[in-house]
Coordinates of C-alpha atoms in Angstrom, one line a residue:
X1 CA -4.4 5.5 -24.9
X2 CA -0.8 6.2 -25.7
X3 CA 1.6 2.8 -26.0
X4 CA 5.1 2.2 -26.6
X5 CA 6.5 3.1 -29.9
X6 CA 7.9 0.4 -32.0
X7 CA 8.7 -3.1 -31.4
X8 CA 7.9 -4.9 -27.6
X9 CA 9.2 -8.5 -28.2
X10 CA 11.5 -8.4 -25.5
X11 CA 10.8 -6.4 -22.2
X12 CA 12.9 -6.2 -18.9
X13 CA 11.0 -5.3 -16.0
X14 CA 13.2 -4.0 -13.5
X15 CA 12.3 -4.9 -10.3
X16 CA 10.1 -8.3 -8.4
X17 CA 8.0 -6.3 -6.4
X18 CA 3.9 -7.0 -6.8
X19 CA 4.0 -4.3 -9.1
X20 CA 6.6 -5.6 -11.3
X21 CA 5.5 -9.0 -11.0
X22 CA 1.5 -7.6 -12.2
X23 CA 2.7 -6.4 -15.4
X24 CA 5.7 -9.2 -16.0
X25 CA 2.8 -12.0 -15.7
X26 CA 0.8 -9.9 -17.8
X27 CA 3.5 -9.2 -20.8
X28 CA 4.3 -12.8 -20.9
X29 CA 0.4 -14.0 -21.3
X30 CA 0.7 -11.6 -23.7
X31 CA 3.1 -13.4 -25.7
X32 CA 6.1 -11.3 -25.3
X33 CA 10.0 -12.6 -23.8
X34 CA 10.2 -11.1 -19.9
X35 CA 13.5 -10.7 -18.1
X36 CA 13.0 -9.2 -14.5
X37 CA 16.1 -7.8 -12.4
X38 CA 15.5 -8.4 -8.5
X39 CA 18.6 -7.0 -7.0
X40 CA 17.4 -8.7 -3.6
X41 CA 17.3 -13.0 -3.3
X42 CA 13.7 -13.3 -3.0
X43 CA 10.6 -11.5 -4.8
X44 CA 8.6 -9.2 -2.9
X45 CA 10.5 -5.9 -3.2
X46 CA 8.4 -3.8 -0.6
X47 CA 6.4 -7.3 0.4
X48 CA 9.7 -8.9 1.8
X49 CA 10.2 -11.1 4.3
X50 CA 12.9 -11.7 7.4
X51 CA 13.5 -15.4 8.5
X52 CA 14.4 -15.6 11.6
X53 CA 15.2 -18.8 14.3
X54 CA 12.2 -19.9 13.1
X55 CA 10.0 -16.6 12.7
X56 CA 8.7 -15.5 9.2
X57 CA 8.5 -12.1 9.5
X58 CA 6.7 -9.8 6.8
X59 CA 8.5 -6.8 6.7
X60 CA 5.9 -4.4 4.2
X61 CA 2.2 -4.7 3.5
X62 CA 0.4 -6.5 6.1
X63 CA -3.3 -5.6 5.2
X64 CA -4.6 -7.3 2.0
X65 CA -7.4 -6.9 0.2
X66 CA -9.1 -6.7 -3.4
X67 CA -7.7 -10.3 -4.1
X68 CA -9.5 -10.7 -7.1
X69 CA -6.8 -8.4 -8.3
X70 CA -4.1 -10.8 -8.0
X71 CA -6.5 -13.5 -9.1
X72 CA -6.5 -11.9 -12.7
X73 CA -2.7 -11.3 -12.4
X74 CA -2.6 -15.5 -12.5
X75 CA -5.6 -15.8 -15.0
X76 CA -3.8 -13.7 -17.5
X77 CA -1.0 -17.0 -17.6
X78 CA -3.7 -19.5 -17.5
X79 CA -3.7 -20.1 -14.1
X80 CA -6.3 -20.2 -11.0
X81 CA -5.0 -18.3 -8.0
X82 CA -6.3 -21.1 -6.1
X83 CA -3.5 -23.4 -7.2
X84 CA -0.9 -21.2 -6.5
X85 CA -2.1 -19.5 -3.4
X86 CA -4.5 -19.6 -0.1
X87 CA -6.3 -16.5 1.0
X88 CA -8.4 -16.8 3.8
X89 CA -10.9 -13.7 5.2
X90 CA -10.1 -12.2 8.5
X91 CA -12.9 -11.5 10.5
X92 CA -12.6 -9.0 12.4
X93 CA -11.1 -7.1 9.6
X94 CA -9.9 -4.7 12.8
X95 CA -10.5 -4.0 16.1
X96 CA -10.1 -0.3 17.2
X97 CA -9.2 0.6 20.2
X98 CA -9.7 3.8 21.9
X99 CA -8.5 6.1 25.0
X100 CA -12.1 5.8 26.5
X101 CA -11.5 2.1 27.1
X102 CA -14.2 1.3 24.4
X103 CA -13.3 -1.2 21.4
X104 CA -15.1 -2.0 18.2
X105 CA -14.9 -4.6 15.8
X106 CA -14.6 -3.2 11.6
X107 CA -16.7 -6.2 9.9
X108 CA -16.5 -6.2 6.5
X109 CA -20.3 -7.7 6.6
X110 CA -22.1 -4.6 5.8
X111 CA -25.2 -6.1 8.5
X112 CA -23.1 -7.5 10.6
X113 CA -20.7 -4.4 11.1
X114 CA -23.9 -2.3 11.3
X115 CA -25.3 -4.8 14.5
X116 CA -21.5 -3.6 15.8
X117 CA -21.8 0.1 15.1
X118 CA -25.3 0.0 17.0
X119 CA -24.2 -2.3 20.1
X120 CA -21.0 -0.3 20.8
X121 CA -22.8 3.6 19.6
X122 CA -26.5 3.1 19.4
X123 CA -28.9 2.7 16.6
X124 CA -28.7 6.6 15.0
X125 CA -25.1 5.6 14.7
X126 CA -26.0 2.4 13.1
X127 CA -28.1 4.3 10.6
X128 CA -25.7 6.7 9.9
X129 CA -22.9 3.5 8.9
X130 CA -25.1 2.0 6.6
X131 CA -25.9 5.5 4.4
X132 CA -22.1 5.7 4.8
X133 CA -21.7 2.4 2.9
X134 CA -24.0 3.6 0.2
X135 CA -22.2 6.2 -0.4
X136 CA -18.5 4.9 -0.6
X137 CA -19.9 1.9 -2.4
X138 CA -21.3 4.6 -5.3
X139 CA -17.8 6.5 -4.8
X140 CA -16.1 3.1 -5.6
X141 CA -18.1 2.4 -8.5
X142 CA -18.3 6.1 -10.4
X143 CA -14.3 6.6 -9.5
X144 CA -12.6 2.9 -10.4
X145 CA -13.2 2.1 -13.7
X146 CA -12.8 6.3 -14.7
X147 CA -10.1 7.5 -12.7
X148 CA -7.9 4.6 -10.8
X149 CA -8.0 1.2 -13.4
X150 CA -7.5 3.3 -16.6
X151 CA -4.4 5.0 -17.9
X152 CA -4.7 8.7 -18.2
X153 CA -3.0 10.2 -20.9
X154 CA -4.3 14.2 -20.2
X155 CA -6.7 15.7 -17.4
X156 CA -9.4 16.2 -20.7
X157 CA -9.4 12.0 -20.1
X158 CA -11.1 12.5 -16.7
X159 CA -14.1 14.9 -18.5
X160 CA -16.5 11.5 -18.2
X161 CA -20.2 11.6 -17.0
X162 CA -18.4 9.8 -13.8
X163 CA -16.6 13.4 -13.1
X164 CA -20.1 15.0 -12.6
X165 CA -21.2 12.0 -10.7
X166 CA -18.3 12.4 -8.1
X167 CA -18.5 15.8 -7.7
X168 CA -22.3 15.7 -7.0
X169 CA -21.4 12.9 -4.4
X170 CA -19.4 15.1 -2.7
X171 CA -16.0 13.2 -3.8
X172 CA -14.5 16.9 -4.0
X173 CA -15.0 17.8 -0.6
X174 CA -12.7 17.4 2.6
X175 CA -12.6 13.4 3.8
X176 CA -13.3 14.8 7.4
X177 CA -16.4 16.7 6.8
X178 CA -17.7 14.1 4.3
X179 CA -17.2 11.1 7.2
X180 CA -19.1 13.3 9.4
X181 CA -22.0 14.0 7.4
X182 CA -22.9 10.6 8.2
X183 CA -21.1 9.2 11.7
X184 CA -21.1 11.3 14.5
X185 CA -19.4 9.1 17.0
X186 CA -15.7 10.5 16.7
X187 CA -14.8 6.6 17.5
X188 CA -16.4 5.7 14.3
X189 CA -15.1 8.8 12.6
X190 CA -11.4 7.9 13.2
X191 CA -11.9 4.0 12.2
X192 CA -13.1 5.3 8.5
X193 CA -11.0 8.3 8.0
X194 CA -7.3 6.8 9.8
X195 CA -6.4 5.6 6.2
X196 CA -5.7 8.9 4.5
X197 CA -2.7 8.3 6.0
X198 CA -2.1 5.8 3.8
X199 CA -2.3 8.5 1.2
X200 CA -0.3 10.6 3.1
X201 CA -2.8 13.0 3.9
X202 CA -4.8 14.5 7.2
X203 CA -8.6 13.6 7.0
X204 CA -9.2 16.7 7.6
X205 CA -7.1 18.0 4.2
X206 CA -7.8 14.6 1.9
X207 CA -10.4 15.0 -0.9
X208 CA -13.5 13.0 0.3
X209 CA -12.8 10.7 -3.1
X210 CA -10.3 8.5 -1.1
X211 CA -12.9 7.4 1.2
X212 CA -12.5 4.7 -1.4
X213 CA -9.7 3.1 0.4
X214 CA -12.0 2.2 3.6
X215 CA -14.5 0.8 0.7
X216 CA -11.7 -1.8 -0.2
X217 CA -11.4 -3.0 3.0
X218 CA -14.4 -2.5 5.2
X219 CA -16.7 -3.2 3.0
X220 CA -15.0 -5.0 0.4
X221 CA -12.8 -7.4 3.0
X222 CA -9.1 -7.7 4.2
X223 CA -7.5 -11.3 3.6
X224 CA -5.4 -13.4 5.1
X225 CA -2.4 -15.3 2.8
X226 CA -1.1 -18.9 4.3
X227 CA 2.2 -18.1 4.8
X228 CA 1.9 -14.1 5.5
X229 CA 1.5 -11.5 2.8
X230 CA 5.4 -12.7 1.3
X231 CA 3.5 -15.7 0.0
X232 CA 1.7 -13.3 -2.4
X233 CA 4.8 -12.6 -4.2
X234 CA 6.4 -16.0 -3.9
X235 CA 3.4 -17.1 -5.5
X236 CA 2.9 -14.8 -8.8
X237 CA 7.0 -15.0 -9.2
X238 CA 6.8 -18.7 -9.1
X239 CA 3.7 -18.8 -11.9
X240 CA 5.9 -15.7 -13.9
X241 CA 8.8 -18.2 -14.2
X242 CA 6.7 -21.3 -15.3
X243 CA 5.3 -19.2 -18.3
X244 CA 8.8 -18.1 -19.3
X245 CA 9.8 -15.2 -17.4
X246 CA 13.5 -15.3 -16.7
X247 CA 13.7 -13.9 -13.5
X248 CA 17.1 -13.0 -11.9
X249 CA 17.9 -12.6 -8.4
X250 CA 20.8 -10.5 -6.5
X251 CA 20.8 -8.4 -9.9
X252 CA 21.1 -4.9 -9.3
X253 CA 20.2 -3.2 -12.7
X254 CA 22.3 0.6 -13.0
X255 CA 21.5 2.4 -15.7
X256 CA 18.8 2.5 -19.0
X257 CA 20.8 2.9 -21.7
X258 CA 19.2 5.0 -24.2
X259 CA 19.3 6.3 -27.6
X260 CA 17.6 9.7 -27.8
X261 CA 14.0 9.0 -26.3
X262 CA 14.5 4.8 -26.9
X263 CA 15.7 2.5 -24.3
X264 CA 18.0 0.0 -25.8
X265 CA 19.4 -1.6 -22.9
X266 CA 19.6 -2.4 -19.4
X267 CA 23.1 -3.0 -17.3
X268 CA 23.3 -4.4 -14.1
X269 CA 25.9 -4.1 -11.6
X270 CA 27.9 -8.0 -12.8
X271 CA 28.7 -6.2 -15.5
X272 CA 25.7 -7.4 -18.0
X273 CA 24.1 -5.3 -20.6
X274 CA 20.7 -6.5 -22.0
X275 CA 19.5 -5.5 -25.0
X276 CA 15.6 -5.2 -24.8
X277 CA 12.6 -3.3 -26.4
X278 CA 10.9 -2.0 -23.5
X279 CA 11.9 -1.2 -19.8
X280 CA 9.1 -1.5 -17.1
X281 CA 10.8 0.0 -14.0
X282 CA 9.1 -0.9 -10.7
X283 CA 11.2 0.7 -8.2
X284 CA 10.3 4.1 -6.6
X285 CA 9.9 6.4 -9.2
X286 CA 11.8 9.3 -8.0
X287 CA 14.8 7.2 -7.1
X288 CA 14.8 5.3 -10.1
X289 CA 14.9 8.1 -12.6
X290 CA 17.7 9.5 -10.4
X291 CA 19.8 6.3 -10.2
X292 CA 18.8 4.6 -13.6
X293 CA 18.2 7.3 -15.8
X294 CA 20.3 10.4 -14.8
X295 CA 17.1 12.9 -14.4
X296 CA 15.2 14.5 -11.9
X297 CA 12.3 16.7 -13.8
X298 CA 10.6 19.3 -12.4
X299 CA 7.5 17.2 -11.8
X300 CA 9.4 15.0 -9.9
X301 CA 11.5 17.4 -8.3
X302 CA 8.6 19.2 -6.7
X303 CA 6.5 16.2 -5.0
X304 CA 6.0 16.0 -1.7
X305 CA 6.2 12.6 0.3
X306 CA 4.2 10.9 2.7
X307 CA 5.1 10.2 6.3
X308 CA 6.9 7.4 7.0
X309 CA 6.6 4.8 9.6
X310 CA 9.1 2.9 12.7
X311 CA 8.1 -0.9 12.3
X312 CA 9.0 -2.8 15.1
X313 CA 8.8 -6.7 14.3
X314 CA 9.0 -9.0 17.3
X315 CA 8.7 -12.6 17.8
X316 CA 7.8 -13.1 21.4
X317 CA 7.0 -15.9 24.1
X318 CA 3.6 -13.7 24.8
X319 CA 0.0 -13.5 23.8
X320 CA -2.7 -11.5 24.2
X321 CA -6.2 -13.0 24.3
X322 CA -8.2 -9.9 23.2
X323 CA -6.0 -9.1 20.1
X324 CA -7.0 -10.3 16.5
X325 CA -4.9 -10.0 13.9
X326 CA -5.0 -6.6 12.9
X327 CA -5.6 -4.0 16.1
X328 CA -5.7 0.0 15.5
X329 CA -4.9 2.0 19.0
X330 CA -6.0 5.3 19.3
X331 CA -4.6 7.7 21.4
X332 CA -7.2 10.6 22.8
X333 CA -5.5 13.3 20.1
X334 CA -6.4 12.8 16.6
X335 CA -6.1 15.9 14.6
X336 CA -3.1 16.6 16.8
X337 CA -1.2 13.6 15.3
X338 CA -2.1 14.5 11.6
X339 CA -0.6 18.7 12.7
X340 CA 2.4 16.8 14.5
X341 CA 3.7 14.3 11.4
X342 CA 2.4 16.1 8.7
X343 CA 2.6 20.0 9.1
X344 CA 5.1 19.9 12.2
X345 CA 7.2 17.1 11.3
X346 CA 7.6 15.9 14.9
X347 CA 6.8 12.5 15.9
X348 CA 3.7 11.4 17.8
X349 CA 3.0 12.9 21.2
X350 CA 0.2 10.8 22.1
X351 CA 0.7 8.0 19.6
X352 CA -2.1 6.3 17.2
X353 CA -0.5 3.0 15.7
X354 CA -1.2 -0.5 14.4
X355 CA -0.2 -4.2 15.8
X356 CA -0.5 -6.8 13.6
X357 CA -0.4 -10.7 15.1
X358 CA -0.2 -12.6 11.9
X359 CA 0.0 -15.7 13.8
X360 CA -3.3 -15.4 15.1
X361 CA -4.5 -15.8 11.6
X362 CA -1.5 -18.5 10.5
X363 CA 0.5 -20.0 13.6
X364 CA 3.0 -21.5 10.9
X365 CA 4.4 -18.1 11.0
X366 CA 6.1 -18.8 13.9
X367 CA 7.8 -21.8 16.4
X368 CA 5.4 -23.6 18.5
X369 CA 4.1 -21.4 21.1
X370 CA 5.4 -18.6 20.0
X371 CA 3.7 -15.8 17.9
X372 CA 4.9 -12.5 15.8
X373 CA 3.7 -8.5 16.6
X374 CA 4.0 -6.4 13.7
X375 CA 3.6 -2.6 15.4
X376 CA 3.5 -0.2 13.2
X377 CA 4.3 3.7 14.4
X378 CA 3.7 6.5 12.0
X379 CA 6.4 8.8 12.0
X380 CA 7.5 11.9 9.9
X381 CA 9.7 11.1 6.6
X382 CA 13.5 11.6 6.4
X383 CA 12.6 15.6 5.1
X384 CA 12.1 16.3 9.1
X385 CA 14.8 17.4 11.1
X386 CA 15.3 14.0 13.1
X387 CA 18.8 11.9 13.4
X388 CA 17.4 8.6 13.4
X389 CA 20.6 7.3 14.5
X390 CA 20.7 9.2 17.7
X391 CA 17.0 8.5 18.0
X392 CA 16.5 4.9 17.1
X393 CA 17.1 3.5 20.7
X394 CA 15.2 5.8 22.4
X395 CA 12.2 5.9 20.1
X396 CA 12.4 2.0 20.7
X397 CA 11.9 2.5 24.3
X398 CA 9.1 4.8 23.9
X399 CA 7.4 2.3 21.7
X400 CA 7.6 -0.7 23.9
X401 CA 6.5 2.0 26.8
X402 CA 3.5 2.8 25.0
X403 CA 2.6 -0.7 24.1
X404 CA 3.3 -1.7 27.9
X405 CA 0.7 1.4 28.7
X406 CA -2.1 0.5 26.0
X407 CA -2.6 -3.0 27.4
X408 CA 0.6 -5.2 26.1
X409 CA 1.4 -5.8 29.3
X410 CA 5.0 -7.9 29.8
X411 CA 5.7 -7.3 26.1
X412 CA 9.0 -6.0 26.5
X413 CA 10.4 -9.2 28.6
X414 CA 8.6 -11.5 25.8
X415 CA 10.6 -10.5 22.7
X416 CA 12.6 -13.3 21.7
X417 CA 13.8 -11.9 18.6
X418 CA 13.7 -8.3 17.3
X419 CA 13.8 -6.3 14.1
X420 CA 13.4 -2.3 13.4
X421 CA 12.9 -0.5 10.2
X422 CA 13.2 3.3 10.7
X423 CA 12.6 5.8 7.8
X424 CA 16.6 5.8 7.6
X425 CA 16.2 2.1 6.4
X426 CA 13.6 2.8 3.9
X427 CA 15.5 5.6 2.4
X428 CA 18.5 3.1 1.9
X429 CA 16.1 0.7 0.5
X430 CA 15.4 3.4 -2.3
X431 CA 12.5 5.1 -0.9
X432 CA 12.5 9.0 -1.9
X433 CA 12.6 10.7 2.0
X434 CA 12.2 7.6 3.5
X435 CA 9.0 7.1 2.7
X436 CA 7.4 3.5 2.0
X437 CA 3.9 5.3 1.0
X438 CA 5.3 7.4 -2.0
X439 CA 4.6 10.8 -2.5
X440 CA 1.4 12.4 -0.9
X441 CA -1.6 11.8 -2.9
X442 CA -2.3 16.0 -2.7
X443 CA -4.8 16.7 -5.3
X444 CA -2.1 18.5 -7.2
X445 CA 0.1 14.8 -7.4
X446 CA -3.1 12.7 -7.5
X447 CA -4.5 11.2 -11.1
X448 CA -3.2 12.6 -13.8
X449 CA -1.1 15.3 -11.9
X450 CA 1.0 12.3 -10.3
X451 CA 4.2 11.2 -12.0
X452 CA 3.1 9.8 -15.5
X453 CA 3.9 5.8 -16.3
X454 CA 5.3 6.3 -19.7
X455 CA 8.7 8.5 -20.3
X456 CA 10.2 8.3 -23.6
X457 CA 9.2 6.4 -26.6
X458 CA 9.6 2.8 -24.4
X459 CA 10.2 3.5 -20.6
X460 CA 7.5 2.4 -18.4
X461 CA 6.8 3.0 -14.6
X462 CA 5.0 0.7 -12.2
X463 CA 4.6 0.6 -8.4
X464 CA 3.3 3.2 -5.8
X465 CA 5.4 6.3 -7.5
X466 CA 3.6 6.7 -10.5
X467 CA -1.0 6.3 -11.3
X468 CA -2.8 5.3 -9.7
X469 CA -0.7 5.2 -6.3
X470 CA -0.3 3.9 -2.9
X471 CA -1.8 0.1 -1.6
X472 CA -1.4 -3.2 -2.8
X473 CA -4.6 -2.6 -5.2
X474 CA -3.0 0.5 -6.7
X475 CA 0.3 -1.1 -6.9
X476 CA -1.2 -4.3 -8.8
X477 CA -3.5 -2.0 -10.9
X478 CA -0.1 0.1 -11.7
X479 CA 1.5 -2.9 -13.0
X480 CA -1.6 -3.7 -15.3
X481 CA -1.5 -0.3 -16.5
X482 CA 2.0 -0.9 -17.3
X483 CA 1.6 -3.7 -18.9
X484 CA -1.1 -2.0 -21.6
X485 CA 1.3 0.5 -22.5
X486 CA 3.5 -1.9 -23.9
X487 CA 0.7 -4.1 -25.4
X488 CA -2.2 -2.0 -25.6
X489 CA -5.7 -2.1 -23.7
X490 CA -6.7 -5.4 -22.8
X491 CA -9.9 -6.1 -24.2
X492 CA -10.5 -9.1 -22.4
X493 CA -10.3 -7.0 -18.6
X494 CA -13.3 -6.2 -18.2
X495 CA -15.1 -9.4 -18.6
X496 CA -12.2 -11.4 -16.6
X497 CA -13.1 -8.6 -13.8
X498 CA -17.1 -9.2 -14.4
X499 CA -16.8 -12.8 -13.4

């Protein structure tokens, strides 16, 4: 594994998001002096927070899986995660709603989920689900250690026995046909393949390797932190600071000063020049390279980006008895949704969307008697011919209309506080092509073909724009991989992960 050249005593980490904090905690634990530069007033990056009139809105990811990755970051500084953060398992993980009026609860316990599938879809589908769980469990085992949870310098690094096992398992087939091999009911196919959207792909085009995302939530479980998702970076930042990290909020890094291939300092908008031995860069890689390094190599220019989303955050006086923490609403169209979003750059004519109700699990996130709704509609990214300054109010009205049609009666009139984030807003926040899901995980943008995390002698990238990719577990892993580029392999990681 390639590592940073030269001394690494002082490391500047740009960005106090989940990836940057994951790297920083490991670097502090390994004895490095760490300075974190965060342009916002709080940590979190894409896992940010909006506080308004007694409501505490998460404005980034809402689904937390694989909390052991967070626990490991705390372990690196000698702390117990439970002393800093309370995570509660969500049951059901999701409630899926279908156009035919049926619903299905997705559960983490395979036996309980098989029983739910039997109730809704019949015994044959339940048996197929049990076989599918065996498939994704093996997929995860073969994929995680060799292809996700390690630094890769060359495609040759992939030539391990697990590569042959993945091929034999069907990991390099397309996702949708692979899911259909086990599950014949279209409702099950949808709820176990919609995750391809997070990887920027249609399940009809994505590799079956990405069924591993379904394992991470549908088998490994989904959790709700007390205080909302933003409580995670708050806790990580506090633990990093306790152990010596110097976190400078409201500090915008604007330039990485280099001498040849080596970074020697980071400049801030306030005029500070911070000398360092290495830099970890966690903002979106293509934007960071262009704005901080003045570079845009072909490997970055060629990238194609995932779809974006229209996010409506609503503080509401309404509540809905049939709604759980996470609710997925599927329209009648399925393949057509991906054709519109990805291939044609059009807004969904028959939407499928997510509604999270975090106050279902943590009422303290809103004033007494009030609820928070996080309404997520996938959209094309900003490469599509959509003028969001013009479209925004119309699409807001369309979103509210669809919500009312799908059972959220009185939703519009019950809104007390409202915030909207559209693709142009994501772009202004520093996300390439206005996509909070970074570059799509097509084959040519996956694994060793994704932008590398080590540039020059001592500049290391973390976050969803580099390896291993998109999603809360992946960016936490990216922080560990970035730290290992500086410290060398963490010989105790596997033993900690096995506990």
